Amino acid sequence: NAGVTQTPKFQVLKTGQSMTLQCAQDMNHNSMYWYRQDPGMGLRLIYYSASEGTTDKGEVPNGYNVSRLNKREFSLRLESAAPSQTSVYFCVSGVTQLQETQYFGPGTRLLVL
Amino acid sequence: KQEVTQIPAALSVPEGENLVLNCSFTDSAIYNLQWFRQDPGKGLTSLLLIQSSQREQTSGRLNASLDKSSGRSTLYIAASQPGDSATYLCAVRAAGNKLTFGGGTRVLVKP
């Protein structure tokens, strides 16, 4: 099993550009999440998907959109990137919503100039 | 609002010493608490998951305790090794399907 995979690993954008961060898991997990990690702010939840076909906002959803394409894939889109979105983005998956161990992807490092 | 705090933010110990990492949370209505390890430039790896009904979990040299009523968890790492150097984060899951993370404790084990 590859676990949770993310692409790209690193990306540089100019302010106003758009991009989609891709995430896939091969563990047949129902729940998938997007977090961002920033120095001094810790890890914060952007969006999550409890199951295929559903998505919900987390703590910091502004400026982002998500798509749960199927059970395996959960993408995060930045429509118009801003310097404040410079961060490390982690995709996470888990078996069920509550009683679960969460599995992290390797992260995508995004720099917005 | 749930807040999770980890003190100290950084810790340096000589090899062989036992490590004690602390995590406190403000709202005791949690489903579980999880300890993670993060190496520089990497994602988080789950170490231990303690359900709210449990008092502790053990895995090899790692032991985590949970005192839900006082809002505290402690991660013990016995006989530390240089390979244990990493950042350790705790996270609590509560209602609303949200995992709230602490800021982490950066550990350095000196040979």
XYZ file of C-alpha atoms in Angstrom:
224
model
C 0.000 0.000 0.000
C 1.245 3.482 -0.854
C -0.888 4.963 1.935
C -1.705 8.628 1.338
C -0.032 10.274 -1.646
C 0.046 13.963 -2.532
C 1.094 15.840 -5.638
C 2.918 18.069 -6.188
C 5.518 17.957 -3.420
C 6.476 21.587 -3.931
C 4.951 24.476 -5.878
C 5.663 28.158 -6.388
C 2.769 30.375 -7.482
C 2.342 34.033 -8.218
C -0.428 35.950 -6.497
C -3.698 35.399 -8.358
C -2.729 32.105 -9.974
C -4.813 29.010 -9.394
C -3.827 25.439 -8.709
C -5.174 22.131 -7.474
C -3.476 19.962 -4.884
C -4.128 16.288 -5.464
C -4.508 13.610 -2.808
C -5.214 9.905 -3.062
C -5.383 7.057 -0.537
C -5.420 3.329 -1.167
C -6.577 2.206 2.297
C -10.322 2.240 1.510
C -10.851 4.987 4.079
C -14.124 6.862 4.278
C -12.875 10.122 5.794
C -10.394 12.489 4.188
C -9.141 15.883 5.353
C -7.018 18.817 4.268
C -4.889 20.610 6.880
C -2.407 23.431 6.628
C 0.610 23.782 8.903
C 2.135 27.146 9.657
C 4.862 28.156 12.137
C 3.288 29.459 15.314
C -0.213 28.472 14.177
C 0.102 24.713 14.237
C -2.111 22.459 12.143
C -5.510 23.797 11.119
C -8.324 22.012 9.326
C -9.332 23.514 5.976
C -11.992 21.083 4.701
C -12.978 17.513 5.313
C -15.043 14.801 3.674
C -16.733 12.255 5.918
C -17.611 10.042 2.967
C -17.703 10.006 -0.813
C -19.979 12.760 -2.069
C -19.866 14.910 1.079
C -17.628 17.816 2.060
C -17.669 20.240 4.989
C -15.784 23.354 6.012
C -13.168 23.215 8.700
C -11.537 25.994 10.672
C -9.972 27.985 7.804
C -11.908 27.322 4.546
C -11.770 30.799 3.003
C -9.924 30.887 -0.320
C -10.196 27.146 -0.876
C -12.522 24.661 -2.542
C -12.495 20.880 -2.429
C -13.766 17.957 -4.463
C -14.237 14.396 -3.271
C -13.940 12.852 -6.700
C -14.429 9.284 -5.461
C -13.595 7.315 -2.346
C -9.870 7.421 -3.110
C -9.340 11.035 -4.149
C -9.806 14.376 -2.406
C -8.487 17.503 -4.110
C -7.941 21.016 -2.784
C -8.188 23.990 -5.118
C -6.871 27.509 -4.701
C -8.801 29.696 -7.156
C -6.747 32.861 -6.701
C -3.647 32.282 -4.606
C -2.593 34.839 -1.994
C 0.695 35.135 -0.057
C -1.244 34.225 3.117
C -1.774 30.778 1.607
C 1.960 30.044 1.692
C 2.046 26.962 3.868
C 2.557 23.228 4.024
C -0.594 21.339 3.122
C -1.318 17.866 4.425
C -3.930 15.440 3.198
C -5.118 12.995 5.843
C -7.380 9.946 5.756
C -9.094 7.760 8.343
C -11.438 4.765 8.539
C -14.378 6.403 10.272
C -15.083 9.833 11.571
C -14.398 9.479 15.253
C -12.763 6.297 16.522
C -9.843 6.243 14.208
C -6.156 6.639 13.651
C -5.419 9.321 11.130
C -2.863 8.789 8.359
C -0.969 11.730 6.942
C 0.372 12.261 3.446
C 3.920 13.623 2.976
C 2.732 17.192 2.416
C 2.797 19.819 -0.331
C 4.945 22.884 0.247
C 3.349 25.904 -1.396
C 4.999 29.287 -1.798
C 2.880 32.165 -3.089
C 4.868 35.203 -4.194
C -13.369 26.294 21.873
C -10.955 23.430 22.416
C -7.355 24.474 22.977
C -4.431 22.083 23.120
C -1.132 23.096 24.686
C 2.208 21.347 24.723
C 4.889 22.490 27.118
C 7.823 22.726 26.734
C 8.114 23.743 23.101
C 11.581 22.222 22.938
C 13.493 19.649 24.956
C 17.076 18.374 24.840
C 18.192 15.225 26.689
C 21.234 12.936 26.652
C 20.859 9.526 25.074
C 19.456 6.927 27.448
C 17.391 9.337 29.503
C 13.628 8.879 29.670
C 11.526 11.465 27.855
C 8.337 12.925 29.324
C 6.171 14.997 26.994
C 3.083 16.824 28.194
C -0.182 17.698 26.493
C -3.106 19.560 28.041
C -6.533 20.340 26.625
C -9.289 22.650 27.823
C -12.466 20.689 27.004
C -12.643 17.195 28.501
C -15.488 16.113 26.177
C -13.201 14.286 23.766
C -13.544 11.059 21.801
C -9.846 10.263 21.739
C -6.341 11.664 21.878
C -3.577 10.843 19.459
C 0.185 11.302 19.634
C 2.102 11.926 16.422
C 5.737 12.191 15.438
C 6.919 14.602 12.742
C 10.391 14.524 11.251
C 11.722 17.672 9.517
C 10.115 18.177 6.113
C 7.836 15.178 6.541
C 4.228 14.427 7.352
C 2.968 13.203 10.700
C 3.185 9.578 11.766
C 0.693 8.264 14.294
C 2.339 6.790 17.387
C -0.495 6.023 19.786
C -4.254 6.530 19.900
C -6.023 6.565 23.265
C -9.805 6.344 23.308
C -11.628 8.475 25.871
C -12.519 5.357 27.887
C -8.883 4.282 28.197
C -6.272 5.388 30.713
C -3.161 4.455 28.754
C -1.715 2.862 25.657
C 1.667 1.236 25.154
C 3.755 0.457 22.118
C 7.326 -0.712 22.609
C 9.262 2.024 24.414
C 6.288 4.392 24.186
C 3.607 4.769 26.808
C 0.864 7.373 26.735
C -1.500 8.142 29.592
C -4.777 10.022 29.522
C -6.523 11.797 32.389
C -9.623 13.142 30.735
C -11.048 14.802 33.829
C -7.964 16.959 34.317
C -7.424 17.482 30.589
C -3.957 15.972 30.445
C -1.989 13.382 28.543
C 1.634 12.382 28.932
C 3.828 10.565 26.452
C 6.729 8.633 27.969
C 9.598 7.436 25.819
C 11.902 5.083 27.664
C 15.664 4.960 27.147
C 15.755 7.676 24.492
C 17.878 7.262 21.366
C 19.179 9.837 18.859
C 16.631 8.435 16.387
C 13.873 9.692 18.694
C 14.812 13.265 17.789
C 11.731 14.770 16.144
C 8.739 16.961 16.902
C 5.966 15.270 18.854
C 2.403 16.524 18.547
C -0.734 15.581 20.391
C -4.226 16.027 18.985
C -7.686 15.586 20.480
C -10.835 14.678 18.627
C -14.105 16.104 19.880
C -17.612 16.722 18.553
C -17.827 18.314 15.127
C -15.362 15.879 13.585
C -12.480 18.159 14.301
C -8.981 17.172 15.333
C -7.332 19.945 17.355
C -3.558 19.879 17.480
C -1.096 21.158 20.017
C 1.882 23.195 18.900
C 4.289 20.307 19.377
C 7.414 19.641 21.426
C 10.693 19.558 19.503
C 12.925 16.873 20.987
C 16.668 16.514 20.554
C 18.391 13.427 21.923
C 22.139 13.965 22.126
C 24.464 10.974 21.578
